[in-house]
XYZ file of C-alpha atoms in Angstrom:
668
model
C -55.784 -75.460 -8.917
C -54.578 -72.059 -10.121
C -50.797 -72.260 -10.041
C -50.515 -68.678 -8.752
C -52.751 -69.477 -5.793
C -51.015 -72.709 -4.819
C -49.818 -73.173 -1.240
C -46.519 -71.540 -0.370
C -46.752 -68.785 -2.960
C -47.157 -65.094 -2.248
C -50.582 -63.709 -3.036
C -48.956 -61.159 -5.335
C -45.647 -61.322 -7.161
C -43.082 -58.925 -5.653
C -41.691 -55.982 -7.573
C -38.098 -56.508 -8.688
C -35.181 -54.667 -7.129
C -33.772 -51.538 -8.791
C -31.513 -52.640 -11.648
C -28.435 -50.544 -12.253
C -25.315 -50.607 -14.390
C -22.209 -48.917 -12.997
C -21.278 -46.621 -15.856
C -19.410 -43.512 -16.882
C -16.220 -42.768 -18.782
C -14.452 -40.344 -21.124
C -16.658 -37.270 -20.788
C -19.976 -36.093 -19.441
C -21.432 -36.051 -22.951
C -20.296 -39.613 -23.747
C -21.563 -40.864 -20.379
C -24.917 -39.181 -20.928
C -25.303 -41.095 -24.192
C -24.416 -44.339 -22.380
C -26.988 -43.628 -19.644
C -29.700 -43.063 -22.228
C -28.882 -46.313 -24.023
C -28.925 -48.308 -20.783
C -32.248 -46.792 -19.663
C -33.765 -47.675 -23.036
C -32.758 -51.311 -22.440
C -34.780 -51.559 -19.240
C -32.335 -50.377 -16.597
C -34.362 -48.856 -13.761
C -31.742 -46.743 -11.978
C -28.532 -44.878 -12.728
C -25.207 -45.654 -11.060
C -22.579 -43.042 -11.844
C -18.894 -43.910 -11.937
C -16.652 -40.857 -11.515
C -13.043 -40.720 -12.617
C -10.245 -40.687 -10.050
C -9.479 -36.944 -10.236
C -13.123 -36.185 -9.441
C -13.165 -38.754 -6.628
C -10.050 -37.280 -5.031
C -10.873 -33.608 -5.517
C -8.629 -32.583 -8.404
C -9.347 -30.789 -11.652
C -8.289 -32.432 -14.934
C -5.254 -30.152 -15.297
C -3.704 -31.065 -11.931
C -0.355 -32.888 -12.004
C -1.765 -35.961 -10.258
C -4.632 -36.203 -12.750
C -2.296 -36.936 -15.668
C -3.343 -40.164 -17.370
C -6.401 -40.614 -15.127
C -8.990 -38.262 -16.663
C -12.099 -40.095 -17.867
C -10.461 -43.493 -17.492
C -12.422 -45.296 -14.755
C -15.386 -42.941 -14.718
C -16.734 -39.617 -15.864
C -14.864 -36.368 -15.077
C -17.057 -33.760 -13.392
C -15.067 -30.610 -12.774
C -17.874 -28.064 -12.496
C -21.584 -27.368 -12.876
C -21.364 -27.414 -16.671
C -20.148 -31.014 -16.608
C -23.008 -32.053 -14.335
C -25.510 -30.370 -16.645
C -24.086 -32.284 -19.611
C -24.069 -35.568 -17.668
C -27.822 -35.446 -17.010
C -28.935 -33.548 -20.091
C -32.396 -34.766 -21.080
C -32.629 -37.154 -18.118
C -35.386 -36.039 -15.695
C -33.768 -36.289 -12.267
C -37.082 -36.084 -10.413
C -38.090 -39.380 -12.055
C -34.737 -41.126 -11.618
C -33.165 -43.127 -8.824
C -29.528 -42.108 -9.079
C -26.617 -43.630 -7.203
C -23.343 -41.702 -7.199
C -20.196 -43.562 -6.175
C -18.459 -40.623 -4.565
C -17.003 -40.300 -1.090
C -14.596 -37.550 -0.045
C -16.286 -34.923 -2.292
C -19.803 -36.338 -1.826
C -21.101 -33.006 -0.517
C -19.787 -31.248 -3.614
C -21.265 -33.721 -6.102
C -24.619 -33.706 -4.302
C -24.646 -29.900 -4.472
C -23.946 -30.043 -8.220
C -26.651 -32.703 -8.676
C -29.247 -30.787 -6.664
C -28.488 -27.577 -8.550
C -28.970 -29.305 -11.915
C -32.193 -30.871 -10.619
C -33.481 -27.447 -9.583
C -32.538 -26.031 -12.994
C -34.638 -28.804 -14.556
C -37.563 -27.732 -12.411
C -37.375 -30.807 -10.188
C -38.634 -30.557 -6.630
C -35.651 -31.588 -4.489
C -37.945 -33.339 -2.034
C -38.895 -35.752 -4.840
C -35.331 -36.591 -5.924
C -34.324 -40.127 -4.967
C -30.908 -41.702 -4.950
C -27.718 -42.241 -3.014
C -24.339 -40.685 -2.404
C -21.975 -43.422 -1.266
C -20.221 -41.081 1.174
C -18.516 -43.765 3.320
C -15.041 -42.396 3.866
C -13.855 -45.027 6.361
C -13.467 -47.781 3.784
C -11.399 -45.390 1.664
C -8.732 -45.396 4.376
C -8.821 -49.195 4.433
C -9.111 -50.268 0.823
C -10.021 -47.993 -2.022
C -7.863 -44.990 -1.271
C -9.939 -42.049 -2.524
C -9.875 -40.149 0.762
C -8.721 -36.537 1.030
C -9.148 -35.232 4.567
C -8.474 -36.701 8.034
C -11.171 -39.007 9.452
C -12.755 -36.540 11.888
C -13.154 -33.819 9.250
C -14.480 -36.369 6.766
C -17.122 -37.578 9.210
C -18.112 -33.972 9.807
C -18.801 -33.590 6.061
C -20.882 -36.778 6.104
C -22.894 -35.591 9.108
C -23.512 -32.244 7.411
C -24.834 -33.976 4.280
C -27.134 -36.168 6.363
C -28.563 -33.170 8.246
C -29.075 -31.254 4.987
C -30.818 -34.077 3.140
C -33.049 -34.801 6.120
C -34.431 -31.270 5.699
C -34.277 -30.737 1.944
C -34.079 -34.152 0.227
C -35.948 -36.640 2.434
C -35.996 -39.376 -0.258
C -32.220 -39.257 -0.682
C -29.866 -41.768 0.955
C -27.098 -39.431 2.136
C -24.656 -42.199 3.003
C -24.051 -45.701 1.746
C -22.091 -47.626 4.405
C -19.867 -49.627 2.121
C -18.595 -53.076 3.052
C -17.989 -53.916 -0.605
C -14.342 -52.892 -0.608
C -13.688 -54.430 2.803
C -14.309 -57.855 1.287
C -12.031 -56.980 -1.630
C -9.345 -55.967 0.876
C -9.497 -59.370 2.557
C -12.320 -59.160 5.090
C -13.937 -62.397 6.169
C -17.756 -62.287 6.447
C -17.353 -61.684 10.194
C -14.930 -58.791 9.634
C -17.026 -57.348 6.820
C -20.145 -57.174 8.975
C -18.335 -56.067 12.140
C -16.211 -53.349 10.532
C -19.068 -51.973 8.389
C -21.368 -51.716 11.393
C -18.589 -49.964 13.315
C -18.539 -47.400 10.510
C -22.318 -47.037 10.684
C -22.102 -46.427 14.422
C -19.450 -43.747 13.857
C -21.650 -41.996 11.283
C -24.762 -42.112 13.470
C -22.809 -40.961 16.527
C -21.394 -38.043 14.514
C -24.899 -37.003 13.444
C -26.266 -37.342 16.952
C -23.363 -35.461 18.560
C -23.283 -32.627 15.995
C -26.599 -31.352 17.357
C -28.048 -30.568 13.922
C -30.712 -33.274 14.129
C -33.242 -33.411 16.989
C -33.081 -36.598 19.044
C -36.642 -37.492 18.103
C -35.649 -37.558 14.419
C -32.847 -40.110 14.739
C -35.292 -42.724 13.495
C -35.652 -40.733 10.273
C -31.855 -40.646 9.952
C -31.599 -44.406 10.448
C -34.322 -44.966 7.855
C -32.213 -43.165 5.215
C -28.946 -44.981 5.983
C -28.262 -47.562 3.318
C -25.453 -50.059 2.826
C -23.491 -51.149 -0.222
C -22.163 -54.672 -0.036
C -20.093 -57.192 -1.933
C -21.321 -60.639 -2.837
C -18.766 -63.353 -3.490
C -19.089 -66.703 -5.186
C -19.669 -68.577 -1.882
C -23.297 -67.571 -2.247
C -24.725 -69.665 0.610
C -22.351 -67.917 3.007
C -23.274 -64.591 1.402
C -26.976 -65.198 2.083
C -26.133 -65.868 5.724
C -23.976 -62.739 5.849
C -26.828 -60.551 4.626
C -29.270 -62.049 7.130
C -26.703 -61.454 9.891
C -26.284 -57.842 8.751
C -30.033 -57.320 9.076
C -30.253 -58.888 12.522
C -27.386 -56.825 13.966
C -28.567 -53.577 12.351
C -31.982 -54.058 13.923
C -30.343 -54.691 17.298
C -27.969 -51.688 17.139
C -30.508 -49.149 15.955
C -33.029 -50.274 18.570
C -30.675 -50.473 21.547
C -28.068 -47.774 20.832
C -30.285 -45.149 19.180
C -33.719 -45.992 20.562
C -35.437 -46.384 17.185
C -38.789 -48.010 17.932
C -40.306 -48.241 14.435
C -39.354 -51.600 12.840
C -39.708 -50.106 9.355
C -37.062 -47.500 10.153
C -34.748 -50.221 11.472
C -34.956 -52.315 8.310
C -31.571 -53.112 6.774
C -31.563 -51.471 3.330
C -28.774 -52.255 0.920
C -27.630 -52.250 -2.656
C -25.010 -54.528 -4.087
C -22.409 -54.974 -6.739
C -21.082 -58.485 -6.963
C -17.397 -59.194 -6.618
C -15.500 -57.449 -9.430
C -12.083 -58.425 -8.051
C -13.165 -62.076 -8.096
C -13.356 -61.921 -11.882
C -10.406 -63.458 -13.700
C -8.336 -62.507 -16.711
C -7.709 -66.214 -17.335
C -10.656 -67.936 -19.044
C -12.798 -64.808 -18.652
C -15.877 -66.663 -19.907
C -15.995 -68.265 -16.441
C -16.864 -64.848 -15.055
C -20.404 -65.187 -16.398
C -21.316 -68.026 -14.057
C -19.505 -66.325 -11.195
C -21.613 -63.203 -11.641
C -24.859 -65.204 -11.736
C -24.017 -67.189 -8.601
C -22.980 -64.039 -6.759
C -26.258 -62.367 -7.758
C -28.153 -65.256 -6.144
C -26.455 -64.550 -2.818
C -28.276 -61.226 -2.517
C -31.583 -62.114 -4.182
C -32.581 -65.631 -3.049
C -33.444 -64.651 0.518
C -36.602 -62.519 0.505
C -36.050 -61.354 4.095
C -32.569 -60.079 3.209
C -32.934 -59.192 -0.466
C -31.034 -56.270 -1.987
C -32.978 -53.126 -2.838
C -30.721 -52.449 -5.834
C -28.299 -54.600 -7.798
C -25.572 -53.719 -10.270
C -23.507 -56.441 -11.892
C -20.026 -56.135 -13.366
C -19.353 -57.272 -16.915
C -17.540 -60.483 -17.846
C -14.480 -58.567 -19.094
C -13.797 -56.147 -16.235
C -10.602 -58.055 -15.377
C -9.427 -57.151 -18.897
C -10.398 -53.493 -19.006
C -13.354 -51.146 -19.389
C -16.546 -52.973 -20.489
C -18.349 -52.020 -23.678
C -22.086 -51.200 -23.809
C -22.805 -54.737 -25.097
C -20.982 -56.247 -22.107
C -23.020 -54.127 -19.704
C -26.199 -55.137 -21.518
C -25.332 -58.802 -20.930
C -25.087 -58.174 -17.188
C -28.370 -56.263 -17.167
C -30.077 -59.147 -18.989
C -28.891 -61.553 -16.261
C -30.881 -59.551 -13.726
C -33.902 -59.327 -15.987
C -34.005 -63.084 -16.647
C -33.901 -63.811 -12.907
C -36.511 -61.176 -12.048
C -38.959 -61.683 -14.907
C -38.511 -65.232 -16.247
C -37.882 -67.178 -13.045
C -40.402 -67.688 -10.243
C -38.111 -66.276 -7.510
C -40.333 -63.292 -6.724
C -43.444 -65.431 -6.257
C -42.399 -67.034 -2.946
C -41.832 -66.005 0.664
C -38.394 -66.409 2.215
C -36.889 -69.726 1.122
C -34.679 -70.100 4.201
C -37.103 -69.460 7.053
C -36.772 -72.364 9.495
C -33.595 -73.720 7.892
C -31.322 -75.200 10.572
C -28.296 -74.818 8.297
C -28.968 -71.149 7.574
C -29.802 -70.359 11.192
C -26.487 -71.810 12.360
C -24.535 -69.921 9.703
C -26.251 -66.638 10.570
C -25.765 -67.127 14.316
C -22.049 -67.766 13.814
C -21.558 -64.576 11.783
C -23.649 -62.523 14.220
C -21.591 -63.704 17.202
C -18.266 -63.071 15.509
C -19.247 -59.708 14.035
C -20.640 -58.502 17.370
C -17.280 -59.328 18.958
C -15.411 -57.393 16.233
C -17.732 -54.423 16.671
C -17.272 -54.452 20.444
C -13.486 -54.566 19.999
C -13.529 -51.519 17.722
C -15.817 -49.615 20.096
C -13.518 -50.432 23.018
C -10.658 -48.842 21.048
C -12.658 -45.618 20.907
C -14.533 -46.268 17.691
C -13.772 -46.727 14.054
C -11.744 -43.513 13.673
C -9.337 -44.634 16.382
C -9.191 -48.081 14.801
C -8.229 -46.462 11.473
C -5.649 -44.118 12.967
C -3.911 -46.841 14.975
C -3.767 -49.060 11.905
C -5.711 -51.887 13.566
C -8.357 -52.211 10.855
C -5.910 -51.975 7.978
C -3.540 -54.517 9.528
C -6.416 -56.920 10.154
C -7.452 -56.715 6.493
C -3.902 -57.069 5.165
C -3.476 -60.164 7.341
C -6.769 -61.689 6.193
C -5.949 -61.042 2.552
C -2.508 -62.604 2.985
C -4.170 -65.726 4.374
C -6.632 -65.770 1.467
C -3.761 -65.508 -1.015
C -1.946 -68.323 0.762
C -4.981 -70.601 0.393
C -5.153 -69.748 -3.300
C -1.488 -70.487 -3.875
C -1.464 -73.844 -2.089
C -4.725 -74.855 -3.789
C -6.945 -74.989 -0.708
C -9.166 -72.433 -2.427
C -9.876 -73.298 -6.052
C -10.337 -70.675 -8.748
C -11.283 -72.451 -11.943
C -8.984 -71.568 -14.805
C -6.426 -69.937 -12.515
C -5.019 -72.525 -10.104
C -6.965 -75.543 -11.357
C -8.469 -76.689 -14.654
C -6.169 -74.327 -16.515
C -6.237 -76.242 -19.806
C -8.392 -74.240 -22.186
C -9.547 -73.615 -25.704
C -9.024 -70.119 -27.119
C -11.912 -67.905 -26.025
C -13.997 -66.458 -28.863
C -14.942 -63.641 -26.484
C -11.387 -62.292 -26.549
C -10.533 -63.168 -30.142
C -10.910 -59.505 -31.103
C -7.958 -58.580 -28.888
C -8.062 -54.951 -27.771
C -11.508 -54.608 -29.345
C -12.923 -56.842 -26.569
C -12.909 -53.871 -24.182
C -13.905 -50.215 -24.380
C -11.043 -47.964 -25.440
C -10.737 -44.477 -23.942
C -9.624 -41.954 -26.543
C -6.353 -40.299 -25.399
C -7.797 -37.005 -26.632
C -10.356 -37.111 -23.796
C -7.886 -35.775 -21.246
C -6.717 -32.890 -23.406
C -10.330 -31.928 -24.074
C -11.151 -31.989 -20.344
C -8.106 -29.852 -19.536
C -9.083 -27.302 -22.202
C -12.688 -27.349 -20.984
C -11.902 -26.628 -17.335
C -9.524 -23.817 -18.289
C -12.156 -22.269 -20.535
C -14.700 -22.598 -17.695
C -12.392 -20.750 -15.307
C -11.722 -17.973 -17.795
C -15.395 -17.224 -18.399
C -16.651 -16.636 -14.866
C -16.738 -13.846 -12.287
C -13.441 -14.156 -10.402
C -14.616 -12.002 -7.505
C -17.664 -14.219 -6.981
C -15.433 -17.303 -6.996
C -13.078 -15.793 -4.417
C -15.965 -14.737 -2.181
C -17.545 -18.191 -2.304
C -14.267 -19.940 -1.467
C -13.572 -17.460 1.343
C -16.978 -18.273 2.823
C -16.302 -22.008 2.525
C -12.970 -21.699 4.341
C -14.486 -19.495 7.031
C -17.402 -21.874 7.658
C -15.047 -24.878 7.687
C -13.156 -23.271 10.566
C -16.383 -23.301 12.619
C -18.968 -26.015 13.294
C -21.421 -24.636 10.727
C -23.037 -26.992 8.246
C -20.942 -26.704 5.072
C -23.718 -27.472 2.592
C -24.917 -23.827 2.219
C -21.371 -22.616 1.531
C -20.862 -25.489 -0.904
C -24.056 -24.605 -2.787
C -22.817 -21.021 -2.987
C -19.600 -22.348 -4.534
C -21.618 -24.250 -7.135
C -23.551 -21.112 -8.064
C -20.299 -19.116 -8.312
C -18.978 -21.726 -10.788
C -16.184 -23.003 -8.523
C -14.458 -26.166 -9.764
C -14.111 -29.530 -8.037
C -10.395 -28.947 -7.409
C -10.984 -25.466 -6.011
C -13.694 -26.672 -3.600
C -11.524 -29.522 -2.328
C -8.437 -27.300 -2.293
C -10.127 -24.764 -0.020
C -11.045 -27.506 2.454
C -7.521 -28.971 2.229
C -6.281 -25.603 3.466
C -8.496 -25.857 6.555
C -8.609 -29.585 7.288
C -5.253 -30.660 5.887
C -4.616 -33.850 3.930
C -4.234 -37.321 5.379
C -1.949 -40.280 4.821
C -3.635 -43.448 6.051
C -1.608 -46.247 7.700
C -0.536 -48.875 5.168
C -1.127 -51.803 7.526
C 2.191 -53.458 6.682
C 3.808 -52.876 10.064
C 0.975 -54.672 11.869
C 0.559 -57.508 9.368
C 1.623 -60.850 10.883
C 5.080 -61.944 9.766
C 5.237 -65.322 8.055
C 1.512 -65.609 7.264
C 2.241 -65.485 3.563
C 4.236 -67.860 1.469
C 4.377 -71.612 1.536
C 6.865 -74.349 0.892
C 8.695 -72.379 -1.796
C 9.356 -69.289 0.303
C 12.415 -70.705 2.066
C 14.253 -71.173 -1.236
C 13.402 -67.633 -2.316
C 14.544 -66.306 1.052
C 17.898 -67.988 0.514
C 18.211 -66.419 -2.972
C 17.456 -62.993 -1.474
C 20.124 -63.426 1.196
C 22.694 -64.772 -1.288
C 22.109 -61.895 -3.713
C 22.459 -59.339 -0.926
C 25.803 -60.891 0.112
C 27.069 -60.877 -3.470
C 26.152 -57.216 -3.804
C 27.863 -56.445 -0.495
C 24.712 -55.037 1.084
C 22.941 -56.031 4.257
C 19.539 -56.586 2.613
C 17.960 -56.165 -0.794
C 15.788 -53.052 -0.837
C 12.494 -52.882 -2.756
C 10.528 -49.680 -3.294
C 6.814 -50.348 -3.899
C 5.250 -47.308 -5.552
C 1.653 -46.315 -6.359
C 1.882 -43.503 -8.940
C -1.082 -41.317 -9.818
C -4.500 -41.472 -8.216
C -5.122 -45.238 -8.245
C -5.887 -46.061 -4.620
C -6.528 -49.810 -4.956
C -3.536 -50.880 -2.914
C -4.419 -54.476 -2.005
C -2.114 -56.042 -4.582
C 0.779 -53.729 -3.812
C 0.436 -54.467 -0.108
C 0.407 -58.213 -0.682
C 3.592 -57.963 -2.776
C 5.135 -55.879 -0.005
C 4.166 -58.426 2.675
C 5.481 -61.367 0.648
C 8.723 -59.548 -0.210
C 9.201 -58.696 3.457
C 8.666 -62.325 4.426
C 11.227 -63.316 1.777
C 13.852 -61.080 3.338
C 13.589 -57.854 1.337
C 13.628 -54.538 3.118
C 10.459 -52.958 1.739
C 9.910 -49.230 1.375
C 6.217 -48.528 0.821
C 4.946 -44.989 1.284
C 1.316 -45.617 0.407
C -0.849 -44.355 -2.420
C -1.173 -41.273 -4.644
C 2.450 -40.389 -5.319
C 3.827 -38.278 -8.134
C 6.561 -39.660 -10.360
C 8.917 -37.164 -8.743
C 8.148 -38.448 -5.244
C 8.758 -42.057 -6.300
C 12.046 -41.171 -7.993
C 13.196 -39.166 -4.963
C 12.411 -42.087 -2.637
C 14.251 -44.544 -4.907
C 17.378 -42.375 -4.922
C 17.276 -41.420 -1.242
C 16.663 -44.983 -0.054
C 19.248 -46.396 -2.500
C 16.946 -49.252 -3.470
C 17.814 -52.221 -5.638
C 14.464 -52.407 -7.418
C 11.355 -50.279 -8.019
C 7.956 -51.968 -8.286
C 5.048 -49.873 -9.571
C 1.384 -50.849 -9.150
C -1.192 -49.258 -11.484
C -4.710 -50.691 -11.697
C -6.572 -47.712 -13.157
C -5.312 -48.154 -16.710
C -3.025 -45.103 -16.603
C 0.150 -47.211 -16.845
C 1.235 -45.787 -20.227
C 1.376 -42.329 -18.626
C 2.489 -43.097 -15.081
C 5.256 -45.626 -15.734
C 7.220 -43.709 -18.424
C 7.155 -40.653 -16.153
C 8.973 -42.658 -13.453
C 11.440 -44.131 -15.964
C 12.232 -40.666 -17.317
C 12.659 -39.345 -13.786
C 15.105 -42.094 -12.849
C 17.200 -41.400 -15.963
C 17.220 -37.683 -15.181
C 18.373 -38.490 -11.627
C 21.246 -40.598 -12.938
C 19.609 -43.895 -11.958
C 18.532 -45.194 -15.331
C 20.265 -48.433 -14.365
C 17.744 -49.109 -11.591
C 15.386 -51.929 -12.672
C 11.655 -51.198 -12.693
C 8.834 -53.744 -12.721
C 5.113 -53.033 -13.114
C 1.919 -54.760 -11.999
C -1.650 -53.961 -12.990
C -4.517 -54.577 -15.379
C -2.327 -54.258 -18.469
C -3.324 -55.545 -21.934
C -0.657 -57.520 -23.844
C -0.023 -54.716 -26.323
C 0.554 -52.214 -23.530
C 2.870 -54.669 -21.781
C 5.027 -54.793 -24.920
C 5.113 -50.990 -25.002
C 6.245 -50.852 -21.364
C 8.953 -53.444 -21.908
C 10.195 -51.519 -24.938
C 10.370 -48.406 -22.746
C 12.674 -50.200 -20.308
C 10.436 -52.019 -17.836
C 12.068 -55.282 -16.733
C 8.875 -57.257 -15.993
C 5.127 -56.763 -16.351
C 2.808 -58.689 -14.012
C -0.964 -58.957 -14.486
C -3.781 -60.574 -12.450
C -3.048 -63.976 -13.987
C 0.263 -63.932 -12.066
C -1.371 -65.017 -8.823
C 1.563 -66.923 -7.257
C 3.186 -64.200 -5.187
C 6.201 -66.272 -4.125
C 6.994 -66.908 -7.793
C 6.736 -63.168 -8.443
C 9.174 -62.427 -5.609
C 11.544 -65.058 -6.985
C 11.356 -63.305 -10.355
C 12.141 -59.993 -8.657
C 15.364 -61.510 -7.330
C 16.206 -62.613 -10.875
C 15.621 -59.053 -12.109
C 18.009 -57.659 -9.461
C 20.671 -60.236 -10.294
C 20.390 -59.570 -14.022
C 20.549 -55.797 -13.556
C 23.766 -56.219 -11.556
C 25.391 -58.786 -13.849
C 25.179 -61.637 -11.320
């Protein structure tokens, strides 16, 4: 019998999913070269990583951009940068995903303008703007405006693309970062669907899309999810997502076409689950996590991008990204996975798992809707507190050994890894000259344009923002007038204002964190406070610069609070001056800085210098982040008392060390 025609096989092998690599750094020109290399290796879609200033609406020469330009992605400050980014890459033939949220409208306008300059028909351009602002308030931190204004921008983009770019996914409802922030599968599905409901309600209520076209809107909504190492549970999660999405879009929005109701998603597997310790173990983690979103044909990802083995160490090199791409290609082209129908149809185990997640997620969704929807649940702090509490419980299980992470809390004995034998050469290094070049470039761009045209375009943008008009036409006019990213966002800041999201600490359950060792640390905290003659030890947790990944900082804050510290935590995106002012005003005993973007050699010395200038050079400072050993030595030489990295997973031990730092600084 012909093997291909044997019972149980599909009559025709399925096409593979779109294969992406999340890439971009240094400059538009350097990123363009990286894109070309990856496409030549068989990558079938582009996934653009933007740097933090671009993601948060700042130009490279803004104070908050210092140390962040080109570090975690590509800086795009104006139309010239976007032209350079896609030079020689035909956008009409590409499927391009752009991980951009608060300024998604702006980046889409730049992209569409470059496509038109290339002669591309916009109606043919395919791709995605992530454009899910809700998860930014809960996890990733690259929001700019208040929730209602942000949803208005999303709704405007959806209405525009429905008319002009019908193959474009205008929003990517993103549960990826919810899982990173602590969400259980039930919370991840429930909270993400609550966001989707908020987006669809905003589109429906804005009146820009006829009721009969809501099915077309639903058909262009995509999701971006995380896949952890518990891959059986992840398969069930994705099947549950599909079942609930079908139910919601049919019952709440009256979409009758099953094809329009299909759950469409892309995935990156769990980057924060990768470990600095024994990083070679990350290879098998990535493969297993990929299986969670590919094994089930009925819930298979439409696009997959995999992190590199060394992302817990720093920025991956092209070779590291190639390795991850080859993992996808081996599964898709060498294995027989794509020759079979769904492997889990009729499975009693899978059915029970899916039913459990569906029931729990439906209850979470109903709870959020009863609060008034996802915006209300963000503004009251409910969602953030729920995630902080779940992450604290996850950390507790890790510390007591209930959850095993190989090489971290078990099986820690190891041979030296040949993968890291090259030291700093095992990761991509960003040239410090990149930032200076970007600053010079944006200033030259501003000096060479028609100032009156810029002013007129920004005036129109502000005027339209004060009404209910769709802001895409005014944004496109800004692109043509050569407005910069910071100017576009700055004009909208003037109208909408900026937003400070709840930190979630106040609502996090007290005493969830810790374990058997916390009582002893609590006693040390109390004893030290008595010896210093103060009521309580005071810890300032600071997030300098634009790094919005606050999960680690929040877990330190929760554990320190449970140990008896009074914790001052003002949230993300603070200048060095703001952190210094808070330290002096609050008369703290210790400053803890969290920097995960790699900008620690810029951000931390700025705080140290500020404390000395304020007469508080005696105040001890500790730092946590993704910090290579050489950089850690540099920080210690500059005056930092302790440097903590991801391998320091035992939070109670860290808090105990913080007490030691306070005692040493005070001669106790």
